[in-house]
Short mmCIF file of C-alpha atoms in Angstrom, two decimals:
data_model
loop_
_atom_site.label_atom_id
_atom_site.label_comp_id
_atom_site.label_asym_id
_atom_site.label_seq_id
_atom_site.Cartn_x
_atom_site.Cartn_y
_atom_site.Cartn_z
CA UNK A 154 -33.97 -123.37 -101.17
CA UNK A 155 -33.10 -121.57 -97.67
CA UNK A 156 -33.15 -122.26 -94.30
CA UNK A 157 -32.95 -119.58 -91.75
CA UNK A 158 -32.48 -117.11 -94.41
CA UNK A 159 -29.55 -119.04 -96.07
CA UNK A 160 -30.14 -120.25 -99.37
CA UNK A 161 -27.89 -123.23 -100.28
CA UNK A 162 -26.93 -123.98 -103.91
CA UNK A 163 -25.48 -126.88 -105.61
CA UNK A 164 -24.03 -127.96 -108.68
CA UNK A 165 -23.29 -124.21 -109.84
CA UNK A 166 -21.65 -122.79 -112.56
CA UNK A 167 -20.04 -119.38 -111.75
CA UNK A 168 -17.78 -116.98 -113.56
CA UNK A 169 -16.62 -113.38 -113.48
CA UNK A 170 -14.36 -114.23 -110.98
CA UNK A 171 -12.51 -111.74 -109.12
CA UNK A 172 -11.58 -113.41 -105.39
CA UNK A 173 -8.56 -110.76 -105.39
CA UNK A 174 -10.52 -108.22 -105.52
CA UNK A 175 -8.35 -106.58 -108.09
CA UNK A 176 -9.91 -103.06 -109.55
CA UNK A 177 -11.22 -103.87 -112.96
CA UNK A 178 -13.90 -102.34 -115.41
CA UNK A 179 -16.51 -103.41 -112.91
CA UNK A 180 -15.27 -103.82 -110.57
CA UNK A 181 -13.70 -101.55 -107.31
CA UNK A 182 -10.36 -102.18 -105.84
CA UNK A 183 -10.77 -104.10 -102.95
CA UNK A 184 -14.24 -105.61 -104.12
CA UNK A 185 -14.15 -109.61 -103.88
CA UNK A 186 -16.76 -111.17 -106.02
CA UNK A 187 -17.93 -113.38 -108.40
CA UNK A 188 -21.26 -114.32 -110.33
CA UNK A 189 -23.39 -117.60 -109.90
CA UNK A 190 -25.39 -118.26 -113.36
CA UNK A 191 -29.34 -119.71 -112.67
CA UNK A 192 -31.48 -121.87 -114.93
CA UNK A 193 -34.72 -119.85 -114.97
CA UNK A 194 -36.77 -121.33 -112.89
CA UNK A 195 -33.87 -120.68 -110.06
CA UNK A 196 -33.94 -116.96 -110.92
CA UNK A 197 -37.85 -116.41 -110.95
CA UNK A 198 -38.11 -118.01 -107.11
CA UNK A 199 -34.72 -115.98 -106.26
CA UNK A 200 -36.80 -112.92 -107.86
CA UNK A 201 -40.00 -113.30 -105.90
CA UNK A 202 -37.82 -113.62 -102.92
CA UNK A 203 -36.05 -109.90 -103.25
CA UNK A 204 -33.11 -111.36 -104.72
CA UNK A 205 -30.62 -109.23 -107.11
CA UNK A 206 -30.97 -111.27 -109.98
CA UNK A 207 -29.58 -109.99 -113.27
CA UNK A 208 -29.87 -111.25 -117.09
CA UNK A 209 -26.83 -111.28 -119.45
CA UNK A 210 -27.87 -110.15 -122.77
CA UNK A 211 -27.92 -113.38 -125.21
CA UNK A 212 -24.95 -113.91 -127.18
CA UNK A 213 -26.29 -114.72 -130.18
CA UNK A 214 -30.47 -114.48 -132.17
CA UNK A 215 -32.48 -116.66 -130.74
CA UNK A 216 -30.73 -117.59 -127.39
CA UNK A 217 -32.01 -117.04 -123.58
CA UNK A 218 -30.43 -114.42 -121.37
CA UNK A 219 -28.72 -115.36 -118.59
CA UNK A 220 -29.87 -115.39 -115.31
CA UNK A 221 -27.03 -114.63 -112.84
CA UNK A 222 -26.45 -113.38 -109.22
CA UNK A 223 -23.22 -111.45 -107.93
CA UNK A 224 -22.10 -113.11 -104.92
CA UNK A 225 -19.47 -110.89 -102.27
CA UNK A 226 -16.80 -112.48 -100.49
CA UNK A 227 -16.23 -110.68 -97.50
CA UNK A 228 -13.66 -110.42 -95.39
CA UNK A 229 -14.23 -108.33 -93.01
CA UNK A 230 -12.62 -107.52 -89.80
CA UNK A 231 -16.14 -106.61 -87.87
CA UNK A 232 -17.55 -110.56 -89.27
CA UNK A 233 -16.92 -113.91 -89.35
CA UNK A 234 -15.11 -114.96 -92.49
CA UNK A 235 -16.67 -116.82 -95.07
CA UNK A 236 -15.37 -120.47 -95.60
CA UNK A 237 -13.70 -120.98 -99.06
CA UNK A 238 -12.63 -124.46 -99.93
CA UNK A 239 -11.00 -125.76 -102.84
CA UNK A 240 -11.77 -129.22 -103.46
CA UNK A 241 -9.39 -131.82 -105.51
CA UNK A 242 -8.80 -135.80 -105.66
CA UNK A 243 -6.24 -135.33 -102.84
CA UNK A 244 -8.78 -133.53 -100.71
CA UNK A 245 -9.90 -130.18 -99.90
CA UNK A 246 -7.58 -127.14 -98.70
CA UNK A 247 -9.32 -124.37 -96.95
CA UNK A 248 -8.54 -120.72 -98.42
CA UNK A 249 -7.72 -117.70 -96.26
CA UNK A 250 -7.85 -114.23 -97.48
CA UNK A 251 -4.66 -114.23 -98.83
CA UNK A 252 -5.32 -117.75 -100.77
CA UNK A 253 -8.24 -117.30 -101.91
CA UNK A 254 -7.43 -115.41 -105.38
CA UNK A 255 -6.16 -118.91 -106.51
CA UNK A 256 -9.88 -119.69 -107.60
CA UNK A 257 -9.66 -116.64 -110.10
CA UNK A 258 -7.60 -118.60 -112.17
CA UNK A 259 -8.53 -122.14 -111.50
CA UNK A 260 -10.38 -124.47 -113.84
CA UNK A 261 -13.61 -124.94 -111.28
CA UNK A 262 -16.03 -127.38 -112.96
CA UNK A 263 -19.13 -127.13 -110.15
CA UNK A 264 -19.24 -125.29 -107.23
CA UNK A 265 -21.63 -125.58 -104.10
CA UNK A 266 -22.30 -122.72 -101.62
CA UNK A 267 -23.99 -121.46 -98.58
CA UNK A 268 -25.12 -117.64 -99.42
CA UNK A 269 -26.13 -115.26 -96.30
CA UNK A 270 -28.74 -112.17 -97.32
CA UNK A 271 -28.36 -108.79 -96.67
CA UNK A 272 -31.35 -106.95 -97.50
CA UNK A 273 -30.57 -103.06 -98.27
CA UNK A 274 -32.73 -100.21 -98.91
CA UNK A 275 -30.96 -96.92 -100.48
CA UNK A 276 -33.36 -94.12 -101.84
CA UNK A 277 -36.62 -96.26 -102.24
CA UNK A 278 -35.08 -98.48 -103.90
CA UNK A 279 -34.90 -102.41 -102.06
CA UNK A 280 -33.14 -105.43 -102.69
CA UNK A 281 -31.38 -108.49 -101.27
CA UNK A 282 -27.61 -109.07 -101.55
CA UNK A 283 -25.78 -112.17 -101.77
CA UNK A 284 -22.64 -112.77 -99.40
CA UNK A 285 -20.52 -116.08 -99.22
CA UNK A 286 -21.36 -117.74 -95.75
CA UNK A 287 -19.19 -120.94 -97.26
CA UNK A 288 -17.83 -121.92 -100.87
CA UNK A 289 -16.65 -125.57 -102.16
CA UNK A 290 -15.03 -125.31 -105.65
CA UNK A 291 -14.38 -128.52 -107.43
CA UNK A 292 -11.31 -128.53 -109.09
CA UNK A 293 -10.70 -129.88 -112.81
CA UNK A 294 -7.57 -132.00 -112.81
CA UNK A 295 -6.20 -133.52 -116.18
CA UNK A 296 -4.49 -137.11 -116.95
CA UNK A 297 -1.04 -135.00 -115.37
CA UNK A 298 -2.60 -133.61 -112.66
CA UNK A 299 -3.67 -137.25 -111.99
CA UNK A 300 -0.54 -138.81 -113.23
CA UNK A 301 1.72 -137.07 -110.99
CA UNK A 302 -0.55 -136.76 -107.55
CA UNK A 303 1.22 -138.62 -105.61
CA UNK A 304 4.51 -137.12 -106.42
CA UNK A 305 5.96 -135.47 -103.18
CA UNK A 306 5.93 -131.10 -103.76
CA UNK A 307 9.39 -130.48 -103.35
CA UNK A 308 8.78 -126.97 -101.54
CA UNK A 309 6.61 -128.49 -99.08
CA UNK A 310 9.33 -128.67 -96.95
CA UNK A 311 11.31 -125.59 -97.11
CA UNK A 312 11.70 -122.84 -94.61
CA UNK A 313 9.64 -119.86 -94.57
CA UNK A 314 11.74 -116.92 -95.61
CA UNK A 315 10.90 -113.52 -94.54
CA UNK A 316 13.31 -109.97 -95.44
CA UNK A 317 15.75 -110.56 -93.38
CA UNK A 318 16.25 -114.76 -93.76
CA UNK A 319 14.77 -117.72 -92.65
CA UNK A 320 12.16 -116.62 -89.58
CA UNK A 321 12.91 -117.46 -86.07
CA UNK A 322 12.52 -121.17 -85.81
CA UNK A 323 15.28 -121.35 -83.38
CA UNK A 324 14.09 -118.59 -81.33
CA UNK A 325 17.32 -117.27 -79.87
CA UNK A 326 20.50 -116.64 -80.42
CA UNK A 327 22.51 -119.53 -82.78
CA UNK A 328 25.65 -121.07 -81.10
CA UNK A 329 28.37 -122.59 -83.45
CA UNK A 330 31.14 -124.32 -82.63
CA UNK A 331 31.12 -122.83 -79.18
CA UNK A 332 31.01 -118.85 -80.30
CA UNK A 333 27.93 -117.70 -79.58
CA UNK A 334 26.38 -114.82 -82.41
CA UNK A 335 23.10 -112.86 -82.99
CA UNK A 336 21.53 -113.55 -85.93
CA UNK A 337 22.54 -110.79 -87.42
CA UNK A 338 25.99 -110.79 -87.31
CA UNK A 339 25.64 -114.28 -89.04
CA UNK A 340 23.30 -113.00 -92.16
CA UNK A 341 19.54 -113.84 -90.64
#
């Protein structure tokens, strides 16, 4: 289950998603999480090894809570980054900070991670926290999805536009027919 105190899952389910770290109910502005649900024989060995395993209540008579674990992402200046990848029949695409809230709205079917532990004691009270070291989130694609993959993304190639115009992909001034202006007296 871990190896040099990283515990490696596969084939999860998660849910409560919040990669944006958007404030919510429960959830802090700036917070990036999500939860990974555990069968409960995965939750018992995660709970005899400190982990902060919770239980859903059961939906309905008769039914099982669920075991789950809330994961962070952090990105944080003082630490290396955690590696999110999104993973589809055309590949994978590695998410940065600022792409990474795609997965709170994306139809994930399985996910595999990498989790580091940070163990924390506040007021007598211990436990072990769960931090993304790296993520791979399997993508669902329909029949479209597949029907039109190899269709070229007709953005793909555009400029970049920033306030003022297109960014400096010149970088200098622009010469036209022999008059020589600054970008800004020509709109960029």
């Amino acid at each position: 289950m871990a190896a040099d105190n990283v515990l490696f899952l596969e084939n999860m389910r998660i849910g409560f998603r919040n990669f944006s770290g958007k404030e919510g109910k429960y959830n802090r502005a700036g917070d990036r999480n999500f939860c990974v649900f555990l069968d409960p024989k995965l939750a018992s060995e995660m709970e005899a090894e400190k982990w902060n395993v919770k239980y859903l209540k059961p939906r309905e008579e008769g039914e099982e809570p669920q075991a789950y674990l809330q994961v962070t992402v952090g990105f944080n200046p003082n630490s290396r980054p955690p590696k999110i990848v999104m993973v589809t029949s055309r590949g994978k695409t590695t998410l940065d900070e600022n792409m990474v809230e795609l997965l709170d709205w994306a139809e994930i079917t399985m996910t595999d991670m990498a989790l580091n532990p940070y163990d924390w004691e506040v007021n007598g009270k211990t436990g072990r926290k769960a931090y993304v070291k790296s993520l791979f989130a399997n993508i669902y694609e329909d029949e479209l999805d597949r029907k039109y993959i190899d269709v070229p993304d007709s953005a793909a190639n555009t400029l970049a536009i920033e306030a003022g115009g297109p960014s400096d992909i010149w970088g200098g001034d622009l010469e036209d027919l022999g008059e020589t202006h600054s970008k800004k007296e020509i709109g960029f």
